[in-house]
Amino acid sequence: MDPNLLRTFVTVARLGSFSAAAHELGYTQSAISQQVAALEADLGLPLLSRRPVGPTPAGERLLEHAGPLLLRLRAARSDVLRAAAVPAHRLRLAATPLAVNGVLAARLAAARAAQPRLRVSLRTCGRERLAELLAGGEADLGLADGIAAPSDPLRLPESGPMTTIGVSEEELLVALPPDHPLAGRAALRLADLIDARWLDTPLCPLRRLRDLAGDGFPAALVYEGDDVHTVLNLVAAGHGLTLLPASAGRGVPLAAPRLVHRVELLHGALPPGPAADLARALSGPPG
């Protein structure tokens, strides 16, 4: 299966338009149609309906495989180029919104102090995008965060050969309005909050709580952003509860089940240079 044809098919399916895909990929509309037709001929099945443009059942199945396949190809290309690259005084970091806590920020500052010429860029994004940036060679190191049982690895998207190291775990707090009846407790159990009103946010997805603690946790409000101050303001105004790492907010410690806010360092092959040095610093014991 030609990856170029697969990429064209995915783009048409995502945009729902042959002309829009042609504009994005830099081809003529006729060339896009020919590429999709060639892929359909290769598989012997129609993959896209034309009016309106959308995936057929066979196309839907192919889309399930196409994303990981294309990401692995990008990862392989990036890995080969990275291994042969000449180290530069540049470091590109990608991180999920709550991944850079105080300890990690201090280690990054120490690494920069040791290399005054080092130029560092930091981009925040979701886990899916973080995997894409690492696989595509657009980031040297990634920091991902999430809720997990102690010492359990995070569930991260498949993005090819990748080193993953746990770099920190900290206590989780239940963020509540100041006047909430439970705000004065010394600790709380999730089982006591299963019917409470919750915020559903990328920082604390309710589907993850349900995976860890069972059904329940109704969403009172869905917030699709990742700004911690906005989340805290929503909590304070009574829109719902949420879980946050101790370093990110105020609240009552979570006693049960035993869960932590975990941060993991991700990277592909690292030649000697700033990225490898920082990876060692981040994954070592706190200084």
Steps between C-alpha positions, in 0.01 A plus 500: 500500500655829384527736801459804274166367376401421858587853610288643219205280595524605866511867403192475275311311771599755766403802291200341329605654170726409208558866415590592859741206516658611171552849643656366823728247332599717203354279226231553239155364581539256211824365648331452839214308336750280314693423818186398690389290202842331491473409869149366448623293206785364710259383771218409264246693709337844491639711782319831451148587396501800266173687563545597777865411550542263793656165589321178412494219759825371349640853512409531868694182577801627304493830689535308827834367375615798296578741784735266690661381175579852377621601846738203510639596160562855620660363815734277301609786276550732796693237695747444215553872443534571871768231539707662225440860602775729621417626852401865510444754777127453468254300702133452410271378775136396477291452813146435602354790703574376854825316425746776590472518879733683735763225521521457123507876441792527743691223321442672167633826649812317622556351154472844341738650757757231411469586129455877464485482120215250505180623332194325642148496362207347689168412339197378696254263335290189556637148509407415140673812368801439725545154347476650151760769578747243633439255218535771237824641642338833592584451868812351659346408835145459620349523847159339548286506813194319623323323785624151581552251778844541664781375276254405223593635154271744324287390206669683213438487123710254301766700315773254409815412697502738794677510836258579783624580850295596804647826633259607776190405696311727737188505712161572347259750652123520461434861401173625654329837548605666829147468640455135401386278793804275450758779469605464864574126486852373561470261203237368258421175322386491139229253599339777708498734197376264231164682476640852539498755217834491317685702241604299196829649378813384315685553829275245675292303247203334666543189285832447679336526843236250390774263382671523837209523741187369325191651343354832607668843507232691304629797302345828609710701254738407218804728466714431193790728589806435714541817706528410869382843619182465295438157652552635852262790430234257373542289813481804728179612329339163570499352149649169616787321670826383348832339591824694474860432604597660829738738321223637277226599738329486836269232634453197722746209462365189328531204737348215299547345259874556509558714195773745406571763241779345291738665253697300244788599274479375140764504230635309205867434431707791636847579366740672743390857555255720691201265468694201636644713783158628601349152479760380753432801724124456492509128565755518782431548872401852609797719571 
